[in-house]
Amino acid sequence: MKLKNIGLVLCCLLAVSAMAQEKEGARKKQRKNNVVQEASVDTVAMDMEGVEQMELMESPGQLEDSPAILVKVSNKYNLSDRNDTAKYDKLWLKELYENQSLFDSIYSTVTNLEVDSLYHYDLDTETLKARLKILDQKTPFNIAYNPSLENVIKTFLTRKRGLMQRMLKVSQFYFPMFEQELDSYNVPLELKYLAIIESALNPRARSRVGATGLWQFMYSTGKMYDLDVSSYVDERSDPIASTKAAAKYLSKLHGIFNDWDLALAAYNSGPGNVNKAIRRSGGYTNYWNIRRNLPRETAGYVPAFLAAMYIFEYAEEHGLQRERIERPIFDTDTVHVKNLITFNQISELVDVSIEELQILNPSYKLDVIPYVEGKNYVLRLPREAMGKFVANETAIYAHVKTELETEEKPLPDLVKAQDRIVYKVRSGDYLGRIAERHGVGVSQIRQWNGLRGNTVRIGQRLTIYAKNPVASNVSRTSSSSSNNATKSAIASDTKIHTVKSGDSLWTISKKYPGISIENLREWNGIRGNDIKIGAKLKLCSC
């Protein structure tokens, strides 16, 4: 009986197991069918649908870039970007433009700063000490209270208060750019305040000795750090290129002195003067201990820098307002130019004023962006104008090329930096004569040297990018070198000129390339300008 019951149970279990296996098999079969169905949809049907969609989207004709036809309507071209954008804030443009006149003020202040003079201003000394201590903890500079520093801070808060207020506003355009470049070279971001002391944030500032740009580079120092200088371009005035160079130079100076205060002093007066001051002080390496042995300008340089840093950090405490600007630097953009183009053409095509182009592109001295193989020259524009330029680039360059080919007055040839000379003004010189002698324009000499008028003084040194380097070299070399240059410029059978009616030293010098009025005077013993008809003038020092 028991065996029958066991057998019955086993039969039931086998039947249940068989039914379960059958159901599982059905489920697996269903899943397999589903996978096959899904796979067929993914790989075949959907691919074919994509192909059909692509065929429907295909253009019936050949796709082209923006049409290379520019239509002029009411003295403006019809270039437009894809989106409507806000107009440039003209008040901000005016702020930047007017700021260029502040360089003379800051330059005079720093060079003639009386750091030991007393100025009355409601600033508690103990409060100032506490604030300077906080600043010292935040920066790598040696910021400690000093009566001279207090006097400089009070000077800026009284006599130069308006200038500091303007700097607070204009700095919002330049400081983000400075910080980015300074950070990439791992130098203190506080060095951005140095540009205030150097140039009052004027990229075209030029000192009486020829230092140029936001960071006031001399020609030779700028060349050390690959800043391009030619008749068209001066990268000492380019905000980004010059900031990179300044960061490199300051980093190198810090490597020499291992002290940021001394690095600043060396940046202003040169490492040699700082070394002399250290020796004369008996070996001190603290700026305040060697200050009396530094040149007058440098004696006020570091205190002015520290004072500017203090005022920017505690502007609100002294009633200075941080008015927000409408367009910081990141509301502009750059593009590499692919052909020579003038500011006049850019202004006309993308509806940006020439004044705005000059402010955004200060390194182009003649309002022309050249194209030179192997060099990258960039154009900076407001973002809304950049959209117009890029969207119509092909048409723009075609238009510019056509316009330049039909221009009656050709653009000046590009003169490279190696053709640069420094001319010392002599008695009887005037800009017209100097320009004529070197084959350049009076306006160019004014631009290259930051001259506001036509007045020059005897002994003044002028930077000139001569188109006739041979003639320029002859006019400023000794008699022996003049002879060599003249021999190469004058044919061997032309040694004497017989003076005719209407001749003058100037007209004679123009007839023979490479000869100046000074050469004729020297070679023929002439003191003034009088020459007699029939006189025979030597055309060399032979």
XYZ file of C-alpha atoms in Angstrom:
542
model
C 0.000 0.000 0.000
C 2.785 2.334 0.906
C 4.673 1.536 -2.344
C 1.592 2.401 -4.430
C 1.266 5.780 -2.685
C 4.963 6.570 -3.271
C 4.652 5.714 -6.963
C 1.609 7.927 -7.286
C 3.469 10.850 -5.754
C 6.451 10.396 -8.095
C 4.160 10.386 -11.120
C 2.572 13.627 -10.019
C 5.953 15.297 -9.512
C 7.154 14.234 -12.958
C 3.994 15.568 -14.545
C 4.367 18.949 -12.796
C 8.041 19.139 -13.830
C 7.160 18.394 -17.459
C 4.505 21.084 -17.505
C 6.924 23.637 -16.012
C 9.601 22.819 -18.597
C 7.031 23.165 -21.366
C 5.956 26.606 -20.107
C 9.596 27.759 -19.749
C 10.316 26.635 -23.279
C 7.336 28.601 -24.542
C 8.526 31.666 -22.706
C 12.076 31.360 -24.139
C 10.647 30.953 -27.623
C 8.512 34.084 -27.152
C 11.530 36.074 -25.886
C 13.584 34.932 -28.888
C 10.846 36.000 -31.273
C 10.684 39.391 -29.543
C 14.472 39.882 -29.832
C 14.428 39.027 -33.513
C 11.545 41.387 -34.051
C 13.289 44.215 -32.148
C 16.570 43.615 -33.965
C 14.892 43.769 -37.320
C 13.277 47.067 -36.406
C 16.563 48.608 -35.135
C 18.901 47.573 -37.901
C 16.813 47.540 -41.023
C 13.580 49.477 -40.802
C 15.012 52.368 -38.815
C 18.123 52.603 -41.016
C 15.969 52.774 -44.089
C 13.801 55.444 -42.513
C 16.976 57.465 -41.807
C 18.107 57.148 -45.423
C 14.698 58.293 -46.630
C 14.829 61.296 -44.297
C 18.305 62.234 -45.542
C 17.129 62.024 -49.141
C 14.204 64.325 -48.329
C 16.596 66.817 -46.635
C 19.105 66.851 -49.512
C 19.512 70.262 -51.155
C 18.448 70.318 -54.818
C 21.496 72.457 -55.687
C 25.124 72.800 -54.571
C 25.544 74.366 -51.117
C 27.675 77.543 -50.959
C 29.016 79.895 -48.283
C 27.415 83.271 -47.664
C 26.866 85.073 -50.987
C 29.893 87.179 -51.982
C 27.746 90.155 -52.934
C 27.547 93.151 -50.624
C 24.741 95.601 -51.262
C 25.167 99.137 -49.965
C 21.998 100.829 -48.701
C 22.069 104.384 -47.308
C 25.885 104.326 -46.920
C 25.726 101.015 -45.030
C 26.110 97.410 -46.089
C 23.441 94.788 -45.533
C 25.527 92.460 -43.364
C 23.633 90.863 -40.506
C 24.164 88.151 -37.935
C 21.760 85.323 -37.202
C 20.443 86.944 -34.022
C 19.465 90.461 -33.051
C 21.764 91.727 -30.313
C 21.935 94.840 -28.150
C 23.719 97.928 -29.353
C 27.073 98.821 -27.896
C 26.899 101.128 -24.897
C 28.269 104.391 -26.285
C 28.800 105.772 -22.795
C 31.237 102.951 -22.086
C 33.059 103.596 -25.349
C 33.359 107.254 -24.358
C 34.761 106.196 -20.972
C 37.534 104.136 -22.560
C 38.270 106.780 -25.179
C 38.580 109.632 -22.691
C 40.710 107.501 -20.371
C 43.601 107.772 -22.817
C 44.345 111.294 -21.585
C 45.023 110.109 -18.025
C 48.482 108.707 -18.765
C 50.172 112.102 -18.458
C 48.583 112.551 -15.043
C 49.708 109.213 -13.582
C 53.141 109.506 -15.202
C 53.703 112.927 -13.674
C 52.396 111.768 -10.305
C 54.682 108.738 -10.048
C 57.817 110.426 -11.399
C 57.435 113.457 -9.121
C 55.894 111.738 -6.101
C 56.935 113.328 -2.810
C 56.547 110.243 -0.639
C 57.592 112.092 2.506
C 55.219 115.041 2.101
C 52.196 115.201 4.392
C 48.669 115.216 2.973
C 45.590 115.719 5.114
C 42.900 113.078 4.804
C 40.575 111.556 7.382
C 42.254 108.150 7.637
C 43.110 106.824 11.066
C 46.672 105.482 11.163
C 45.743 102.506 13.337
C 42.946 101.551 10.941
C 45.355 101.786 8.028
C 47.879 99.582 9.840
C 45.212 96.925 10.433
C 44.112 96.950 6.796
C 47.689 96.776 5.503
C 48.305 93.799 7.781
C 45.335 92.000 6.227
C 46.617 92.799 2.745
C 50.062 91.520 3.673
C 48.546 88.178 4.686
C 46.751 87.890 1.329
C 49.619 88.741 -1.024
C 53.289 87.788 -1.572
C 54.324 91.460 -1.419
C 55.927 92.942 1.677
C 53.108 95.196 2.769
C 53.905 96.838 6.081
C 52.930 100.203 7.470
C 55.306 102.978 6.583
C 54.736 106.749 6.989
C 55.790 107.258 3.374
C 53.246 104.693 2.172
C 50.538 106.401 4.225
C 51.396 109.726 2.555
C 51.140 108.193 -0.925
C 47.761 106.608 -0.121
C 46.467 109.972 1.111
C 47.832 111.628 -2.044
C 45.829 109.249 -4.223
C 42.704 109.740 -2.093
C 42.904 113.532 -2.338
C 44.835 114.941 -5.307
C 44.241 111.889 -7.556
C 40.841 110.828 -6.293
C 39.151 111.411 -9.662
C 41.808 109.349 -11.431
C 41.326 106.459 -8.989
C 37.550 106.604 -9.532
C 38.082 106.320 -13.305
C 40.528 103.460 -12.833
C 37.941 101.522 -10.823
C 35.635 101.624 -13.824
C 38.060 101.140 -16.715
C 39.859 98.290 -14.921
C 36.771 96.122 -15.349
C 37.569 95.899 -19.049
C 41.257 95.004 -18.676
C 41.614 93.188 -15.343
C 39.897 89.904 -16.352
C 42.332 89.663 -19.259
C 45.319 90.503 -17.032
C 44.349 87.932 -14.408
C 44.037 85.170 -16.976
C 47.500 85.834 -18.422
C 49.203 86.403 -15.046
C 47.715 83.183 -13.712
C 48.994 81.200 -16.690
C 52.561 82.296 -15.812
C 52.079 81.668 -12.085
C 52.808 85.222 -10.991
C 50.753 87.170 -8.394
C 47.426 88.406 -9.733
C 47.966 91.632 -7.771
C 50.459 92.644 -10.466
C 47.432 93.776 -12.468
C 47.583 97.001 -10.406
C 50.983 97.716 -11.924
C 49.360 98.643 -15.241
C 47.553 101.492 -13.472
C 50.850 102.960 -12.305
C 52.581 102.306 -15.617
C 50.012 103.608 -18.079
C 46.706 104.554 -16.378
C 45.330 101.611 -18.391
C 45.989 103.359 -21.703
C 47.266 100.780 -24.246
C 48.666 103.535 -26.475
C 50.475 105.403 -23.702
C 53.990 106.522 -24.610
C 56.512 108.019 -22.196
C 59.049 110.728 -22.982
C 61.775 108.070 -23.338
C 59.766 105.870 -25.715
C 58.288 103.251 -23.351
C 54.968 102.165 -24.872
C 51.736 100.393 -23.991
C 49.857 99.218 -20.914
C 53.058 97.817 -19.418
C 55.422 100.485 -20.811
C 57.946 98.342 -22.671
C 60.998 99.923 -24.227
C 61.712 98.766 -27.781
C 64.655 96.522 -26.860
C 62.864 94.863 -23.928
C 59.795 94.268 -26.071
C 61.908 92.557 -28.733
C 63.414 90.317 -26.030
C 59.904 88.967 -25.453
C 58.915 88.699 -29.131
C 56.682 91.767 -29.307
C 56.345 92.660 -32.986
C 57.077 96.285 -33.900
C 56.757 97.645 -37.443
C 55.288 100.644 -39.224
C 51.813 99.073 -39.001
C 51.960 97.115 -35.747
C 53.240 97.699 -32.233
C 52.426 94.710 -30.043
C 53.611 96.649 -26.996
C 50.147 98.209 -27.278
C 48.388 94.866 -27.673
C 46.736 94.107 -24.292
C 47.152 90.324 -24.441
C 50.586 90.086 -26.104
C 52.077 92.778 -23.844
C 50.587 91.205 -20.695
C 52.191 87.865 -21.583
C 55.532 89.647 -22.034
C 55.142 91.531 -18.738
C 54.368 88.301 -16.884
C 57.477 86.647 -18.327
C 59.697 89.628 -17.544
C 58.420 90.044 -13.970
C 58.803 86.318 -13.356
C 62.417 86.506 -14.514
C 63.134 89.519 -12.302
C 61.657 87.730 -9.300
C 63.934 84.786 -10.066
C 66.902 87.161 -9.823
C 66.008 89.003 -6.599
C 63.641 86.478 -4.968
C 61.561 89.434 -3.780
C 58.526 90.933 -5.522
C 59.164 94.474 -4.267
C 62.664 94.444 -5.741
C 61.326 92.838 -8.913
C 58.962 95.807 -9.290
C 61.805 98.267 -8.711
C 63.895 96.455 -11.330
C 60.964 96.495 -13.765
C 60.900 100.273 -13.497
C 64.584 101.190 -13.402
C 66.406 98.034 -14.526
C 68.149 95.312 -12.510
C 71.443 97.200 -12.655
C 70.086 100.189 -10.730
C 68.582 97.930 -8.086
C 71.911 96.140 -7.644
C 73.676 99.484 -7.281
C 71.160 100.573 -4.652
C 71.705 97.334 -2.704
C 75.480 97.897 -2.743
C 75.205 101.552 -1.726
C 72.861 100.700 1.143
C 75.411 98.308 2.600
C 73.758 95.093 1.411
C 70.112 95.628 2.432
C 67.586 93.768 0.300
C 64.411 95.388 1.640
C 62.931 97.953 -0.721
C 62.341 100.581 1.965
C 65.976 100.329 3.076
C 67.391 100.868 -0.426
C 64.760 103.358 -1.645
C 66.891 106.428 -0.996
C 69.579 104.980 -3.315
C 67.198 104.336 -6.228
C 66.437 106.788 -9.078
C 63.833 109.400 -8.142
C 61.128 107.858 -10.315
C 61.613 104.405 -8.796
C 61.588 105.793 -5.260
C 57.893 106.537 -5.704
C 57.124 103.566 -7.922
C 56.600 100.737 -5.439
C 54.717 102.945 -2.927
C 52.404 104.026 -5.761
C 51.785 100.375 -6.673
C 50.994 99.436 -3.064
C 48.770 102.496 -2.690
C 46.778 101.526 -5.797
C 46.362 97.999 -4.431
C 45.121 99.342 -1.096
C 42.629 101.738 -2.712
C 41.182 99.024 -4.958
C 40.795 96.670 -2.010
C 39.199 99.300 0.262
C 37.442 101.508 -2.305
C 34.014 101.438 -0.635
C 35.494 102.354 2.751
C 36.759 105.587 1.174
C 33.559 106.438 -0.710
C 34.774 105.332 -4.147
C 32.011 103.703 -6.215
C 32.477 100.475 -8.175
C 30.156 101.377 -11.039
C 29.484 98.331 -13.182
C 30.326 98.525 -16.871
C 28.142 97.418 -19.749
C 30.789 95.575 -21.734
C 33.698 93.736 -20.126
C 36.414 92.134 -22.253
C 34.525 88.838 -22.498
C 31.763 90.575 -24.469
C 34.227 90.868 -27.351
C 35.816 88.222 -29.550
C 38.741 87.866 -31.963
C 39.291 86.446 -35.429
C 42.525 85.953 -37.404
C 42.584 88.196 -40.464
C 43.173 86.475 -43.798
C 43.926 89.554 -45.872
C 45.015 93.148 -45.399
C 42.047 95.217 -44.239
C 41.626 98.787 -42.991
C 39.603 100.119 -40.074
C 37.598 102.233 -42.529
C 36.513 99.114 -44.393
C 35.697 97.189 -41.210
C 33.728 100.126 -39.843
C 31.709 100.473 -43.012
C 31.023 96.743 -43.361
C 30.042 95.719 -39.811
C 28.814 99.099 -38.522
C 31.390 99.611 -35.765
C 32.870 103.085 -35.368
C 36.539 103.687 -36.094
C 36.980 105.024 -32.532
C 35.687 101.745 -31.119
C 37.956 99.729 -33.424
C 40.936 101.795 -32.258
C 40.116 101.104 -28.616
C 39.609 97.372 -29.142
C 42.653 97.028 -31.448
C 45.244 99.501 -30.105
C 48.303 97.733 -31.536
C 47.530 98.788 -35.140
C 49.178 102.189 -35.463
C 47.904 103.266 -38.884
C 44.363 101.850 -38.575
C 45.376 99.039 -40.909
C 45.611 95.311 -40.099
C 48.326 93.878 -42.346
C 48.595 90.355 -43.670
C 52.079 88.840 -43.422
C 52.846 85.205 -44.246
C 53.719 83.304 -41.082
C 52.221 85.873 -38.679
C 48.832 85.851 -37.018
C 47.216 89.263 -36.720
C 43.846 89.339 -35.006
C 40.858 91.634 -35.143
C 38.863 92.190 -31.942
C 35.208 93.115 -32.340
C 32.073 93.306 -30.197
C 30.373 89.909 -30.256
C 27.390 91.104 -32.290
C 29.694 92.584 -34.929
C 31.884 89.454 -34.886
C 28.858 87.418 -35.939
C 28.378 89.671 -38.966
C 32.057 89.447 -39.884
C 32.390 85.668 -39.633
C 29.056 84.929 -41.321
C 30.098 87.040 -44.326
C 33.873 86.486 -44.294
C 34.194 85.312 -47.890
C 32.217 88.260 -49.193
C 34.125 90.721 -47.018
C 37.573 89.680 -48.257
C 36.428 89.674 -51.873
C 35.031 93.171 -51.406
C 38.168 94.432 -49.641
C 40.447 93.030 -52.346
C 38.448 94.731 -55.087
C 38.367 98.007 -53.199
C 42.117 98.023 -52.499
C 42.916 97.277 -56.148
C 40.905 100.303 -57.286
C 42.122 102.621 -54.509
C 43.736 105.709 -55.988
C 46.027 106.270 -53.010
C 47.853 103.018 -52.192
C 48.504 101.981 -48.626
C 52.060 102.442 -47.295
C 54.412 99.509 -47.692
C 54.951 97.379 -44.613
C 58.211 98.417 -42.967
C 59.688 95.833 -40.635
C 61.074 96.424 -37.177
C 64.676 95.966 -38.337
C 64.282 99.183 -40.364
C 63.700 101.100 -37.135
C 66.094 103.930 -36.392
C 66.364 106.456 -33.575
C 66.928 109.942 -34.935
C 68.312 112.740 -32.755
C 66.791 116.124 -33.604
C 69.392 118.710 -34.643
C 69.406 122.484 -34.932
C 67.234 123.590 -37.850
C 65.229 120.355 -37.958
C 61.459 120.281 -38.181
C 59.066 117.369 -38.690
C 58.556 118.023 -42.393
C 62.290 117.955 -43.082
C 62.849 114.848 -40.948
C 59.935 113.043 -42.622
C 61.179 113.952 -46.103
C 64.697 112.804 -45.276
C 63.521 109.354 -44.217
C 60.799 108.858 -46.797
C 57.899 108.802 -44.339
C 54.964 111.033 -43.476
C 54.760 113.660 -40.755
C 51.627 111.994 -39.370
C 53.509 108.695 -39.122
C 56.306 110.250 -37.079
C 53.704 111.765 -34.777
C 51.986 108.378 -34.340
C 55.226 106.468 -33.764
C 56.347 108.925 -31.096
C 53.047 109.923 -29.489
C 53.426 113.569 -30.560
C 50.334 115.746 -30.310
C 51.662 118.544 -32.508
C 54.515 119.287 -34.892
C 56.917 120.762 -32.345
C 60.240 118.982 -31.716
C 63.185 120.125 -29.640
C 66.915 119.877 -30.261
C 68.289 116.671 -28.794
C 64.921 114.906 -28.807
C 65.089 111.289 -29.995
C 62.491 110.143 -32.505
C 61.686 106.564 -33.436
C 61.321 106.249 -37.227
C 60.555 103.207 -39.388
C 62.365 104.432 -42.476
C 61.386 103.351 -45.979
C 64.855 104.359 -47.147
C 67.162 102.833 -44.508
C 70.267 103.620 -46.572
C 69.520 107.336 -46.613
C 68.574 107.283 -42.943
C 71.754 105.523 -41.962
C 73.841 108.004 -43.955
C 72.267 110.951 -42.165
C 73.120 109.660 -38.698
C 76.503 108.016 -39.090
C 80.044 109.346 -38.939
C 81.878 110.643 -42.001
C 83.646 107.344 -42.584
C 80.477 105.273 -42.503
C 78.733 107.934 -44.606
C 81.396 107.504 -47.239
C 80.824 103.747 -47.402
C 77.048 104.152 -47.652
C 77.370 106.832 -50.295
C 79.703 104.754 -52.442
C 77.122 102.006 -52.522
C 74.317 104.455 -53.364
C 75.976 106.608 -56.024
C 77.289 105.455 -59.382
C 81.053 105.519 -59.676
C 81.003 108.210 -62.402
C 78.920 110.628 -60.287
C 81.334 112.411 -57.918
C 80.721 116.112 -58.595
C 77.600 118.216 -58.984
C 77.813 121.629 -60.658
C 75.388 124.071 -59.073
C 72.831 125.474 -61.515
C 70.253 128.233 -61.260
C 67.439 127.150 -58.921
C 69.555 124.585 -57.117
C 69.578 124.347 -53.340
C 71.132 121.887 -50.948
C 67.738 120.281 -50.509
C 67.043 119.840 -54.252
C 70.552 118.493 -54.818
C 70.216 115.973 -51.973
C 66.945 114.748 -53.540
C 68.674 114.093 -56.879
C 71.158 111.632 -55.379
C 69.682 108.776 -53.308
C 71.605 108.217 -50.099
C 72.883 111.792 -49.718
C 71.572 114.219 -47.116
C 71.939 117.984 -46.725
C 74.297 117.334 -43.802
C 76.506 115.199 -46.077
C 76.776 118.006 -48.636
C 77.647 120.537 -45.957
C 80.270 118.289 -44.387
C 81.928 117.180 -47.626
C 82.071 120.696 -49.047
C 82.739 122.830 -45.971
C 79.379 124.621 -46.144
C 78.088 126.162 -42.910
C 74.677 127.472 -43.951
C 72.481 126.936 -46.977
C 74.106 129.390 -49.416
C 75.667 127.926 -52.552
C 76.889 129.766 -55.668
C 75.902 129.021 -59.252
C 78.760 127.193 -60.944
C 80.187 125.828 -57.707
C 81.259 122.209 -57.857
C 80.024 120.142 -54.923
C 81.600 116.868 -53.966
C 79.113 114.008 -53.642
C 81.315 111.923 -51.395
C 83.937 112.454 -48.713
C 86.658 111.579 -51.199
